[in-house]
Short mmCIF file of C-alpha atoms in Angstrom, two decimals:
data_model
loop_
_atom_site.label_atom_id
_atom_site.label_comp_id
_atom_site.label_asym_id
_atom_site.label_seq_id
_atom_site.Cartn_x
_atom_site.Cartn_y
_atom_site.Cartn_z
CA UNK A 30 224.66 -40.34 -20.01
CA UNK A 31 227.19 -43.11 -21.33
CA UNK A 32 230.49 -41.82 -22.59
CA UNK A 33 229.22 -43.38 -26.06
CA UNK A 34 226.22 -41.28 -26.23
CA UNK A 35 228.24 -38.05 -25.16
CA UNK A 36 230.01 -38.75 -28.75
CA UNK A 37 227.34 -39.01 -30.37
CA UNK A 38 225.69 -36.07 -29.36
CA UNK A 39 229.19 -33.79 -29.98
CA UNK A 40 229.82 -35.64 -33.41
CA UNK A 41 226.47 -34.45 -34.36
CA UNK A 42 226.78 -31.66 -33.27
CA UNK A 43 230.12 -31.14 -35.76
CA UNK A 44 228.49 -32.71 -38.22
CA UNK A 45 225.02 -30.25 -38.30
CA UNK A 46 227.72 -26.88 -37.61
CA UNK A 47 229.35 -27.94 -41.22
CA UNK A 48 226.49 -28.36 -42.84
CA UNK A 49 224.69 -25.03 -41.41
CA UNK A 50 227.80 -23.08 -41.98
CA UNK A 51 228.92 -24.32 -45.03
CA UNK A 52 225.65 -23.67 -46.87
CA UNK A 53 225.71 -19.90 -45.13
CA UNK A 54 228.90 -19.08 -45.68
CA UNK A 55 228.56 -20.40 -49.39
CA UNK A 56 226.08 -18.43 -49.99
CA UNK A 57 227.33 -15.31 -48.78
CA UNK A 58 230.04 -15.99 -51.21
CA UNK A 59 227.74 -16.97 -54.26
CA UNK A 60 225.41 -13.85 -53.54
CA UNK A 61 228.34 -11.43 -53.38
CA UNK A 62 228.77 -10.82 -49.57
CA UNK A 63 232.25 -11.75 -49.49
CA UNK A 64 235.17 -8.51 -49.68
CA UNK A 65 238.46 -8.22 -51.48
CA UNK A 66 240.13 -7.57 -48.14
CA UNK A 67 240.30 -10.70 -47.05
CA UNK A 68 238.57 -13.25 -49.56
CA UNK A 69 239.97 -11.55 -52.45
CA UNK A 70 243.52 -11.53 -50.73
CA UNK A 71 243.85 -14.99 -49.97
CA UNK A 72 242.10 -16.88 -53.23
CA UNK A 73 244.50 -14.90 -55.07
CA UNK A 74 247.31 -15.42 -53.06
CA UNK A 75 246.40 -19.59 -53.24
CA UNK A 76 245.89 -19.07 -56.79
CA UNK A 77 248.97 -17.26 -57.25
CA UNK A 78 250.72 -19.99 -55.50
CA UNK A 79 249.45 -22.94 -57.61
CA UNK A 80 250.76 -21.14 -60.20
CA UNK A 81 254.77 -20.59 -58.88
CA UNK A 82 254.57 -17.01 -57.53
CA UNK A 83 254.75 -18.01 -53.94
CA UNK A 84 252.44 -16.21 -51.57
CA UNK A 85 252.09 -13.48 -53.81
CA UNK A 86 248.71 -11.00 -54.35
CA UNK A 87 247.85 -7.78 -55.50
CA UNK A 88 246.24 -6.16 -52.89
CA UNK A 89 248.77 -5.71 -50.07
CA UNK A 90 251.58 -2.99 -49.52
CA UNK A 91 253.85 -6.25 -50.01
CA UNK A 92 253.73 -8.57 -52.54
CA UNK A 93 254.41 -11.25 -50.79
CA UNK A 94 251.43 -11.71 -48.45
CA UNK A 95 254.30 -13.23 -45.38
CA UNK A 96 255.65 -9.49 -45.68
CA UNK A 97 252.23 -8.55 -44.26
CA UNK A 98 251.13 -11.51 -41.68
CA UNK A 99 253.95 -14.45 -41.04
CA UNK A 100 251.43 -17.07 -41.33
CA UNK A 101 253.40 -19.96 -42.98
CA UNK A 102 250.29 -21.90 -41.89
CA UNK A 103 248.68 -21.05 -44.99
CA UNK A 104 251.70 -23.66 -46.84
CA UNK A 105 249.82 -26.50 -45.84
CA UNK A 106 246.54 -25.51 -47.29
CA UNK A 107 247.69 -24.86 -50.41
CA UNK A 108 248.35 -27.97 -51.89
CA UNK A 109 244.22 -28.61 -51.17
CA UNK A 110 243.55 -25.65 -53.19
CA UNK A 111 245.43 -26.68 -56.03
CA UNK A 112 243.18 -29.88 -56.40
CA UNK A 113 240.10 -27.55 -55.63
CA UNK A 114 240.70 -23.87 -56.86
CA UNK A 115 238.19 -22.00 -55.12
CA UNK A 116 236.78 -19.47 -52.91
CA UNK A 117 234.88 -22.19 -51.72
CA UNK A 118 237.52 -24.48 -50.85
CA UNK A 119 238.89 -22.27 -47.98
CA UNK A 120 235.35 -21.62 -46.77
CA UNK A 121 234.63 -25.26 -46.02
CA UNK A 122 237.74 -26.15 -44.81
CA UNK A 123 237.77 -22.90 -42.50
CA UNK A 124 234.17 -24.34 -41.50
CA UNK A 125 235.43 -27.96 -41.07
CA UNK A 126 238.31 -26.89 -39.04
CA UNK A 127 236.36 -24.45 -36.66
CA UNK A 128 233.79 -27.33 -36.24
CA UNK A 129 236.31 -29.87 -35.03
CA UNK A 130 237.53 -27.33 -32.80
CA UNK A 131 234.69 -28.85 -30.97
CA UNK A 132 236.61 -32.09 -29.71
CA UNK A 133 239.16 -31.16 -27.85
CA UNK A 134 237.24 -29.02 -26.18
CA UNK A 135 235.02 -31.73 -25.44
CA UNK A 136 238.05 -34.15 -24.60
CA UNK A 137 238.99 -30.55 -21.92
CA UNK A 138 235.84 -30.79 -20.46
CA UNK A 139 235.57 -34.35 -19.79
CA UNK A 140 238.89 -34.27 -18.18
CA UNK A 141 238.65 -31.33 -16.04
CA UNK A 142 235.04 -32.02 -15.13
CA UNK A 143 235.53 -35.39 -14.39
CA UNK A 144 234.18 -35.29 -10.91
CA UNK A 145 231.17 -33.33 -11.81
CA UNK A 146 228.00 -34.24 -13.59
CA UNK A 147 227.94 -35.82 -16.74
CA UNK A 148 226.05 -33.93 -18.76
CA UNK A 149 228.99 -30.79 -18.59
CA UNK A 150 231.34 -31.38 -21.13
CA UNK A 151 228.30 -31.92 -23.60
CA UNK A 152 226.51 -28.78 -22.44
CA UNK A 153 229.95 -26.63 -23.12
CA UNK A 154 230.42 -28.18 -26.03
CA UNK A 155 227.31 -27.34 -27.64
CA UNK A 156 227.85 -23.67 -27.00
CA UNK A 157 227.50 -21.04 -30.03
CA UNK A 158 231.26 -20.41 -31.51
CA UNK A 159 230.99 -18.33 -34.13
CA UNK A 160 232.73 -18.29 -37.48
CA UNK A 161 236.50 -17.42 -36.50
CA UNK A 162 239.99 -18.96 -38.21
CA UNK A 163 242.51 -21.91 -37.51
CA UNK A 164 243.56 -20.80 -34.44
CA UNK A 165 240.63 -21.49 -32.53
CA UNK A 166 240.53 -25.56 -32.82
CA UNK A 167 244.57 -25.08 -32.92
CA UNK A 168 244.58 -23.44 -29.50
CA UNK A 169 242.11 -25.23 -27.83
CA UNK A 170 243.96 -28.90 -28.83
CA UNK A 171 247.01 -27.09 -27.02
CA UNK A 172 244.87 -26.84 -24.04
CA UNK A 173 243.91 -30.58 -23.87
CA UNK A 174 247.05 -31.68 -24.13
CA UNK A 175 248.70 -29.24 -21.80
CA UNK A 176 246.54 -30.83 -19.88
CA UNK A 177 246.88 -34.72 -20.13
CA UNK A 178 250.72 -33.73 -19.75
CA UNK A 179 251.21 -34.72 -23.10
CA UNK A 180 254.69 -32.34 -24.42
CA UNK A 181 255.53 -33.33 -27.56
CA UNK A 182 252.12 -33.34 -29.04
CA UNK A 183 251.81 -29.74 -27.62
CA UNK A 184 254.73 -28.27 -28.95
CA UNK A 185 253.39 -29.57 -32.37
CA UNK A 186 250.26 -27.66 -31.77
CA UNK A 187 251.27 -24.97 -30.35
CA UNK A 188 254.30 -24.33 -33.31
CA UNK A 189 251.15 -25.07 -35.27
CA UNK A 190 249.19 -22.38 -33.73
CA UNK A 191 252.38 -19.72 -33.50
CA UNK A 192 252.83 -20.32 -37.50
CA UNK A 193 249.11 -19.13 -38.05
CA UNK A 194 249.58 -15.25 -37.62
CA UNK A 195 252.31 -12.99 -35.88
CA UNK A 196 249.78 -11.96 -33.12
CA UNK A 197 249.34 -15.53 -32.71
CA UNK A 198 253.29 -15.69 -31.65
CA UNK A 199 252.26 -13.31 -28.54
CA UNK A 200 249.24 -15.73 -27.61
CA UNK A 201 251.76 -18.79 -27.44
CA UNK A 202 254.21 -16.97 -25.62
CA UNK A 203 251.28 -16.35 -22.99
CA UNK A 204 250.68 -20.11 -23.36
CA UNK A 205 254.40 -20.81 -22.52
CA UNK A 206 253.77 -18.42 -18.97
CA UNK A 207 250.50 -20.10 -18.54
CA UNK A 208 252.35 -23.44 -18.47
CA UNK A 209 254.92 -22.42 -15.97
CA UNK A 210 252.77 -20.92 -13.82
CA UNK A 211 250.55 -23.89 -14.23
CA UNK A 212 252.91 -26.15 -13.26
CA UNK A 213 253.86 -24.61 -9.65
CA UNK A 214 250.21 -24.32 -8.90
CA UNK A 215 248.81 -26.56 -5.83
CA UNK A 216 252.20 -28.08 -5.33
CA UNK A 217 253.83 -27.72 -1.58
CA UNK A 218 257.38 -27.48 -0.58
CA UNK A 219 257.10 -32.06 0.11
CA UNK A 220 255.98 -32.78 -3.14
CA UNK A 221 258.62 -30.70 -5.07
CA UNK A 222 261.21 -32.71 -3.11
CA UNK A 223 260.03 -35.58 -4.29
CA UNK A 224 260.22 -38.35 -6.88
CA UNK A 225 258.38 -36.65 -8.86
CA UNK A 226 260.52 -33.13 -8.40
CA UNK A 227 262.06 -33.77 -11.90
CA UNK A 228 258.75 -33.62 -13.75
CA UNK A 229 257.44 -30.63 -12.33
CA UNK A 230 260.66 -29.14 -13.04
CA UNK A 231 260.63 -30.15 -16.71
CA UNK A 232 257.43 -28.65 -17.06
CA UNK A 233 258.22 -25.39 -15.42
CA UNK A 234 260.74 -25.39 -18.01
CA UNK A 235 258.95 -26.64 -20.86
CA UNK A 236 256.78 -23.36 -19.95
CA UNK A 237 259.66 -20.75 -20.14
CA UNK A 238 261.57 -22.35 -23.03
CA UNK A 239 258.01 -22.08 -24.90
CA UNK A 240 257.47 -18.21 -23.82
CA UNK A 241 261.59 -17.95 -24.44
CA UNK A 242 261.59 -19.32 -28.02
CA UNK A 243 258.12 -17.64 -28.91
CA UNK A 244 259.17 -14.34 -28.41
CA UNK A 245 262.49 -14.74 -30.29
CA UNK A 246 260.34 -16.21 -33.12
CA UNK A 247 258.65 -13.03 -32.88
CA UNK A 248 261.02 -11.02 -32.93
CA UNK A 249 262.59 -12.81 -35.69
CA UNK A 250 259.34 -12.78 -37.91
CA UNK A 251 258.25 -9.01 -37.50
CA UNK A 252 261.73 -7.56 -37.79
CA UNK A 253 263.43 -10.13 -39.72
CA UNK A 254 261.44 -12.06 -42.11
CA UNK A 255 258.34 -9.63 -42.80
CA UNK A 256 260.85 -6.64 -44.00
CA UNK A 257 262.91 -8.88 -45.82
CA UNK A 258 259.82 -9.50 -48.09
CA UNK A 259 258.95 -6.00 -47.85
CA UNK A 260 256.57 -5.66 -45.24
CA UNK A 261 256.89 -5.59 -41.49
CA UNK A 262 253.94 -4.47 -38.84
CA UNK A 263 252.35 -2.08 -40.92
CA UNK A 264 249.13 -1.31 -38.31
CA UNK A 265 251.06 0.48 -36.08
CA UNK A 266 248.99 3.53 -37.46
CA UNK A 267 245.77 2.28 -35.60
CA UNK A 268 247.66 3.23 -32.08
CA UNK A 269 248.77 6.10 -33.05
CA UNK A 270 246.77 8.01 -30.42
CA UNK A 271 249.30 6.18 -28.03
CA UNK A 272 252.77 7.24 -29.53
CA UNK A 273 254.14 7.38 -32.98
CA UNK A 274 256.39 4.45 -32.53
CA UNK A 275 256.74 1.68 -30.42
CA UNK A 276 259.43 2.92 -28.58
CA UNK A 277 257.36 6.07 -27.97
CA UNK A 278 254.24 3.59 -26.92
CA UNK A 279 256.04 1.93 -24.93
CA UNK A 280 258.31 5.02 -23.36
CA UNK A 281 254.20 6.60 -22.94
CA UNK A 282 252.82 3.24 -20.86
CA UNK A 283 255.15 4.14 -17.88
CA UNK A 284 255.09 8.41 -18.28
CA UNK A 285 251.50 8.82 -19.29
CA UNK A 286 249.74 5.57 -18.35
CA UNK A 287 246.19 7.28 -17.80
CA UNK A 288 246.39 7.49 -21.70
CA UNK A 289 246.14 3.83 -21.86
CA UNK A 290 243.70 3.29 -19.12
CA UNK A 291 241.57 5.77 -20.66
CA UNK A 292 241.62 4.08 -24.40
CA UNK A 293 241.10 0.58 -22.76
CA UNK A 294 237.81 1.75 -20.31
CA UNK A 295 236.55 3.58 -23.41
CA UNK A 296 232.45 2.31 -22.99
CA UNK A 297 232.19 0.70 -26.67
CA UNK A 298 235.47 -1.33 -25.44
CA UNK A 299 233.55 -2.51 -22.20
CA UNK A 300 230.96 -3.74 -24.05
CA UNK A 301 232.80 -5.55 -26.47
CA UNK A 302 234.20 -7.45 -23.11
CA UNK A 303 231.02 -7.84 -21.99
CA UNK A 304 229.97 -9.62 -25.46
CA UNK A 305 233.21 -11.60 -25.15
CA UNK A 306 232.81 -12.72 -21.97
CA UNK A 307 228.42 -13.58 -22.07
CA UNK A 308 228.76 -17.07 -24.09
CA UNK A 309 230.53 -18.38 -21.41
CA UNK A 310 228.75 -17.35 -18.80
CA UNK A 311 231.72 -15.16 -17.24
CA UNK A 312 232.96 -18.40 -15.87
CA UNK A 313 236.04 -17.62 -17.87
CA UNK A 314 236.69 -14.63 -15.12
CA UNK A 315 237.17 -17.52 -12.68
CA UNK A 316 239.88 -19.57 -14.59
CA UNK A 317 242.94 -18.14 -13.21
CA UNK A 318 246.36 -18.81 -15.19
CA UNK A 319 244.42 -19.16 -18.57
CA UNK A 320 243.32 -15.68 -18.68
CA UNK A 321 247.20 -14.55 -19.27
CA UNK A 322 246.07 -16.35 -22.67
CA UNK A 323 243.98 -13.20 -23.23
CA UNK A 324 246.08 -10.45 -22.42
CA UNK A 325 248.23 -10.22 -25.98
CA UNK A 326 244.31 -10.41 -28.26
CA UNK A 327 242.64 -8.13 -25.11
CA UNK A 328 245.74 -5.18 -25.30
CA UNK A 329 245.98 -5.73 -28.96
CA UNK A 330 242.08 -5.28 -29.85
CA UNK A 331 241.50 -2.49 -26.79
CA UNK A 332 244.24 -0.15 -27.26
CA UNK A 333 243.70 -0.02 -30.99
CA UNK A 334 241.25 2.89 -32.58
CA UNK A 335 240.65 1.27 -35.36
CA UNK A 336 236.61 0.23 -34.36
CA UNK A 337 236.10 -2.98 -36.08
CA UNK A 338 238.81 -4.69 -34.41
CA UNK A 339 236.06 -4.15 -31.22
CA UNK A 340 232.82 -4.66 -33.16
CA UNK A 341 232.63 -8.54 -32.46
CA UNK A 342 232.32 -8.93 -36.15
CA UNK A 343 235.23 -9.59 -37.52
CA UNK A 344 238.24 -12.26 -37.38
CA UNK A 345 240.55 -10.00 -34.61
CA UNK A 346 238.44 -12.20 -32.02
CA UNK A 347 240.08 -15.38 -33.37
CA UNK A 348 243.02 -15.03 -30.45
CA UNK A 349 240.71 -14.66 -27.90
CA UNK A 350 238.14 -17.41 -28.42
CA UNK A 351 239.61 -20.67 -27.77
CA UNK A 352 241.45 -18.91 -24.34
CA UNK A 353 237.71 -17.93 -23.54
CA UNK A 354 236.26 -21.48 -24.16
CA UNK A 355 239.07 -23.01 -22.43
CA UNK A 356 238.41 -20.24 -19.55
CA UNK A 357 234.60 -21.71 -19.46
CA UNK A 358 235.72 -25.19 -18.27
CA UNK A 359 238.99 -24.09 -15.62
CA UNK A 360 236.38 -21.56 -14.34
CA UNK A 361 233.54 -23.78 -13.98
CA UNK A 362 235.56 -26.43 -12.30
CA UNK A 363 236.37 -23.24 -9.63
CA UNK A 364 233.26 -22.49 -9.37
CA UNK A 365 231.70 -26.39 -8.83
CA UNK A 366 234.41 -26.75 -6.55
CA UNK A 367 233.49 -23.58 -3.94
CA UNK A 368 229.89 -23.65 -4.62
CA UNK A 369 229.66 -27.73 -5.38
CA UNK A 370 225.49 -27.19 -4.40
CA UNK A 371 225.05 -24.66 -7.17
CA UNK A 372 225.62 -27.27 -10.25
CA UNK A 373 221.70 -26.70 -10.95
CA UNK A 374 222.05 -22.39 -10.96
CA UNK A 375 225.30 -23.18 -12.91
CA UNK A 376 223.76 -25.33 -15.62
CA UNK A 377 220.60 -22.20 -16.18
CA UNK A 378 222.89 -19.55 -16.19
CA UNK A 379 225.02 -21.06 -18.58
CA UNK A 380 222.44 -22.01 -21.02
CA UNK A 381 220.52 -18.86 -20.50
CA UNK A 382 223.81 -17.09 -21.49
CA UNK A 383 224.44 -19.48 -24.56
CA UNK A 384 221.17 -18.43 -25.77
CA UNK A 385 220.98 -14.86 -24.89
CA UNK A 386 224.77 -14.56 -27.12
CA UNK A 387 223.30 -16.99 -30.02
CA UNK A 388 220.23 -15.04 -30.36
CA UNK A 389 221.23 -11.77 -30.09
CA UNK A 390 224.70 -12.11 -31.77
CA UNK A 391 225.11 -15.45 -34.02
CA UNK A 392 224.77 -14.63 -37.72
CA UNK A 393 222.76 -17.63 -38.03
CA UNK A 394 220.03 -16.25 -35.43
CA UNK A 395 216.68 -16.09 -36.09
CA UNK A 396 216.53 -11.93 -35.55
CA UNK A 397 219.94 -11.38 -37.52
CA UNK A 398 219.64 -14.78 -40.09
CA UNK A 399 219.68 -12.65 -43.73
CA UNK A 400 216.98 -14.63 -45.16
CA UNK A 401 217.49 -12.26 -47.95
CA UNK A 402 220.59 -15.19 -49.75
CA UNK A 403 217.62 -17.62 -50.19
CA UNK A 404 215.46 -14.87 -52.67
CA UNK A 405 215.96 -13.88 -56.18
CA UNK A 406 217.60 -10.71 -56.58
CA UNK A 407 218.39 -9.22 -59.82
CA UNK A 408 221.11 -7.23 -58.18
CA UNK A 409 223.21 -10.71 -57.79
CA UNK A 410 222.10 -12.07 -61.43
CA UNK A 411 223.79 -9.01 -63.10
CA UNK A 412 226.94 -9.39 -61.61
CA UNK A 413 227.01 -13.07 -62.57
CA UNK A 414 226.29 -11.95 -66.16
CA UNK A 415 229.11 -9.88 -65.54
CA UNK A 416 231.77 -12.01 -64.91
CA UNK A 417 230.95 -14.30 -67.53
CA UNK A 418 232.36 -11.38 -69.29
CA UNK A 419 235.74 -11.03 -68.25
CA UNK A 420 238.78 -12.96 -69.80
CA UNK A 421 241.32 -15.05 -67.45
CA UNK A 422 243.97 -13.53 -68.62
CA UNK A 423 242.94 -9.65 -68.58
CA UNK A 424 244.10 -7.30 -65.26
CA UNK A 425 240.82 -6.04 -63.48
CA UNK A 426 239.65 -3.19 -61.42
CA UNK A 427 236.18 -4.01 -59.84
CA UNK A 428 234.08 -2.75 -56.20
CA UNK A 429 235.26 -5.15 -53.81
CA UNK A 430 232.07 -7.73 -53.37
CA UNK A 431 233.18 -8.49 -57.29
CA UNK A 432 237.09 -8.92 -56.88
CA UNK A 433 236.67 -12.32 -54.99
CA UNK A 434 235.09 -13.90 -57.91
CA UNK A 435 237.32 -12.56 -60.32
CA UNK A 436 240.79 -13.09 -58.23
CA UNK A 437 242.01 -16.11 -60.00
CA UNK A 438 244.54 -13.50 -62.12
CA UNK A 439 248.18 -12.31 -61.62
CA UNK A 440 246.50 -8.56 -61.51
CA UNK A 441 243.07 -7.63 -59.80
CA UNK A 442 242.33 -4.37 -57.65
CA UNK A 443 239.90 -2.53 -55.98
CA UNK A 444 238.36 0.45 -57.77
CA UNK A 445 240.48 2.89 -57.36
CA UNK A 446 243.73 1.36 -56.41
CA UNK A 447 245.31 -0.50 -59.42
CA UNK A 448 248.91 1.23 -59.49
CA UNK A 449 248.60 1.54 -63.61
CA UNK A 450 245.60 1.16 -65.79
CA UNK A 451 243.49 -2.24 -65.67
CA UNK A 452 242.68 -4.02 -69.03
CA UNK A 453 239.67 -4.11 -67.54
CA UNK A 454 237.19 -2.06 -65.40
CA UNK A 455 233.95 -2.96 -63.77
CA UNK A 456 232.01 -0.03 -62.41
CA UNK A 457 228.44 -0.09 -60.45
CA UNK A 458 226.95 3.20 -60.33
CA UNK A 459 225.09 2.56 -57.24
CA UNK A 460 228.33 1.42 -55.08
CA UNK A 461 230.44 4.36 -53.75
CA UNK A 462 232.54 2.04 -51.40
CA UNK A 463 236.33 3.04 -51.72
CA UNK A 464 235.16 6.44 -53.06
CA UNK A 465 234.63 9.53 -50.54
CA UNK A 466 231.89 11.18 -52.73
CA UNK A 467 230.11 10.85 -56.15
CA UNK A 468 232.22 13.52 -57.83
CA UNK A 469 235.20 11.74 -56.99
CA UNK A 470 234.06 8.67 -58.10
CA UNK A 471 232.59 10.09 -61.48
CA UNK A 472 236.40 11.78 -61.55
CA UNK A 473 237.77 8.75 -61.33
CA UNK A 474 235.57 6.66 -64.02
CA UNK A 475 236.15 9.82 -66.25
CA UNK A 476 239.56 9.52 -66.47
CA UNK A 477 239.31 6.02 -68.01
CA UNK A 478 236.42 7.15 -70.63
CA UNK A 479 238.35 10.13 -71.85
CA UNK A 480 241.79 8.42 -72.68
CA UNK A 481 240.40 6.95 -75.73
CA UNK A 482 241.55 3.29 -75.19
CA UNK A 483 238.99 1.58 -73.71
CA UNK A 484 235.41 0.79 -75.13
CA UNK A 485 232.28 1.37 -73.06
CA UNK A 486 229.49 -1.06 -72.38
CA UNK A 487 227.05 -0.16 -70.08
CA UNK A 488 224.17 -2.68 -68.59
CA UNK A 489 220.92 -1.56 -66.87
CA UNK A 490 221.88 1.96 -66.71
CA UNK A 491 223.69 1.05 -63.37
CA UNK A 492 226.92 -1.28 -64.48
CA UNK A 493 229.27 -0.07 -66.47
CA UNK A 494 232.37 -2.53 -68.31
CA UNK A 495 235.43 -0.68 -69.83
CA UNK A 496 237.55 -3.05 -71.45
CA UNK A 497 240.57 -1.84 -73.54
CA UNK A 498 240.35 -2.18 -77.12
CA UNK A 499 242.33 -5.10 -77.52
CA UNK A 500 240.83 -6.99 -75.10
CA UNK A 501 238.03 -8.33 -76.56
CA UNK A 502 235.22 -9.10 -73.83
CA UNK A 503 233.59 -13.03 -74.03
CA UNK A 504 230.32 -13.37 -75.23
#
């Protein structure tokens, strides 16, 4: 296969991931599928930030969402969502970025691979990623140019990837240890004595000064910055089966340690490995060095008791992917290089595995594919109706599959947690979410009804709108 048609092949392959994942997650959004926590959170916070209140949102213990995650990434999207204020916006440009991620993982390939058949860095190329944040295409650039030796353009993608998310910090500071230790790897005593002595030297400390100034970033960010804007790490709660603090975590790691090995080896954690681990055929097992990538994401996700971040579902995978991707091509090269007859067993397995993970756990599957966004449902068409109720400038209280299409307001909550009245509330009978019962929930819309100061309008005998009396609803 000619390096020309190898292109081809991956630029389609881009090209038909934007398209297939734009239109689904579109219409997830159109048909109501998206949540306040996080769609809601972030159009808000965008809006709210075309609009001079700087990072700011409704929803979170802070108002400033960098009090909550320092992800100063978010800057440089927002002057695209003041030309395109939407919901939609950051889907597709989520989707575009995740499908480039698919070059330099290509460009990885080719060069680590390049003494093995072709048709590799096509066939890991092609293999099911799944619909996971910035990081991912951020992280695996790092990689490539780690590995064409190429420092300043890594530092700029690695800052790039630290300034995503304060986990992220962790995953670069692994990067930084990955480097050094990278660096020292296959070199003997004669060639570190050597011309070329002051290169591997720089690198080794290119590697530490990156692990060095990532943790002090860290550091900085989650006991610094975040606080300052009235945050700080606020999910300590979800490990609080390990200690109460995180000097009491960390004090219980070296007096109680079978506490930790017993949360980590818990059997719905060993399976979310094993799902991890299938779309790359467990080659990433064999990679060596990059697996340190995974231990901040892997002790993060395992140790926590909070389920979805262990599900497979949700974006707490996004630190682990592009380590795991990356892991697919050092580990394959391992493996071609011990077992170099085996190419043809390799090649199967992997695409047997690539399948097995796309049809069993890709939303886009044919068994999991909810063909249910492509039919009418009436459902949907009320809640459109709906919203072409509610004034711009009126605060709202709605279930959470509503708030992202009404965010674009300086005041929007979920049922049930505005800290004063809303102008406006939007109730579905048939939606308990947020609620822990039916007589709390009736409590709750009871307490608006009886104060006298909103007017009632009720739709199907399911939806309910109580607007206050001077706010008049649109017709």
């Amino acid at each position: 296969m000619s390096a020309s048609s190898e292109k081809k092949i991956v630029l389609a392959a881009i090209c038909i991931y934007i398209i297939v994942f734009g239109v689904f997650t579109g219409l997830r959004h159109y048909n109501f599928q998206t949540q306040a926590w996080d769609m809601g959170i972030f159009d808000q916070t965008f809006w709210n930030t075309a609009h001079g209140r700087f990072m700011e949102n409704s929803f979170e213990t802070a108002k400033n969402h960098l009090g909550i995650h320092m992800s100063p990434f978010l800057v440089l999207l927002a002057p695209g969502y003041a030309l395109f204020p939407s919901p939609y916006f950051l889907l597709i440009i989520q989707t575009i970025a995740l499908a480039l991620g698919a070059w330099p993982l290509y460009l990885l390939a080719k060069k680590v691979l390049s003494g093995f058949d072709k048709k590799w860095p096509v066939i890991i190329t092609l293999f099911d990623f799944h619909e996971l944040p910035f990081l991912i295409p951020l992280l695996l650039t790092s990689f490539y140019f780690i590995e064409t030796k190429k420092w300043l353009w890594t530092t700029i993608f690695l800052a790039l990837s630290a300034s995503v998310k304060e986990d992220a910090i962790l995953v670069v500071m692994f990067m930084g240890i990955y480097i050094f230790i990278k660096s020292g790897k296959n070199k003997s005593i004669k060639e570190t004595q050597n011309i070329e002595n002051k290169k591997f030297l720089g690198i080794k400390k290119f590697g530490a000064l990156t692990a060095i100034f990532s943790l002090i970033y860290f550091i900085a960010a989650t006991k610094i910055i975040m606080p300052s804007l009235g945050g700080g790490l606020l999910s300590i709660n979800r490990y609080s089966q390990l200690g109460g603090s995180v000097a009491e975590i960390a004090k219980n790691l070296f007096t109680n340690p079978w506490l930790f090995i017993k949360t980590i080896f818990a059997a719905q954690k060993m399976g979310y490995v094993f799902w991890l681990l299938v779309p790359a055929g467990f080659m990433t097992l064999f990679s060596g060095p990059v697996l340190l990538t995974l231990v901040p994401p892997l002790a993060e996700n395992l140790l926590s008791s909070w389920n979805s971040q262990v599900s497979g579902l949700y974006h707490y995978d996004a630190l682990l992917i592009a380590g795991i991707f990356a892991g697919l091509v050092y580990g394959l090269k391992f493996f071609l290089n011990h077992w170099p007859k085996k190419q043809k067993i390799a090649i199967v397995a992997l695409l047997v595995a690539g399948a097995a993970s796309f049809l069993i756990r890709s939303p886009i599957s044919p068994f999991l594919f909810p063909t249910e966004l492509f039919r009418p449902n009436a459902h949907w068409d009320a809640y459109r109706e709906i919203i072409k109720k509610i004034p711009a400038n009126a605060s709202v209280a709605a279930q959470t599959n509503l708030v992202p299409h009404l965010s674009k307001r300086q005041n929007i909550y979920v049922l049930g947690t505005e800290p004063s009245p809303a102008d406006i509330l939007i109730i579905d009978g048939a939606d308990l979410t947020g609620f822990t019962d039916e007589k709390t929930f009736q409590t709750y819309a009871d307490s608006y009804m009886d104060s006298g100061l909103y007017n009632f309008t009720a739709i199907e005998n399911r939806y309910f709108i109580l607007n206050k009396k001077d706010i008049e609803l649109l017709q």
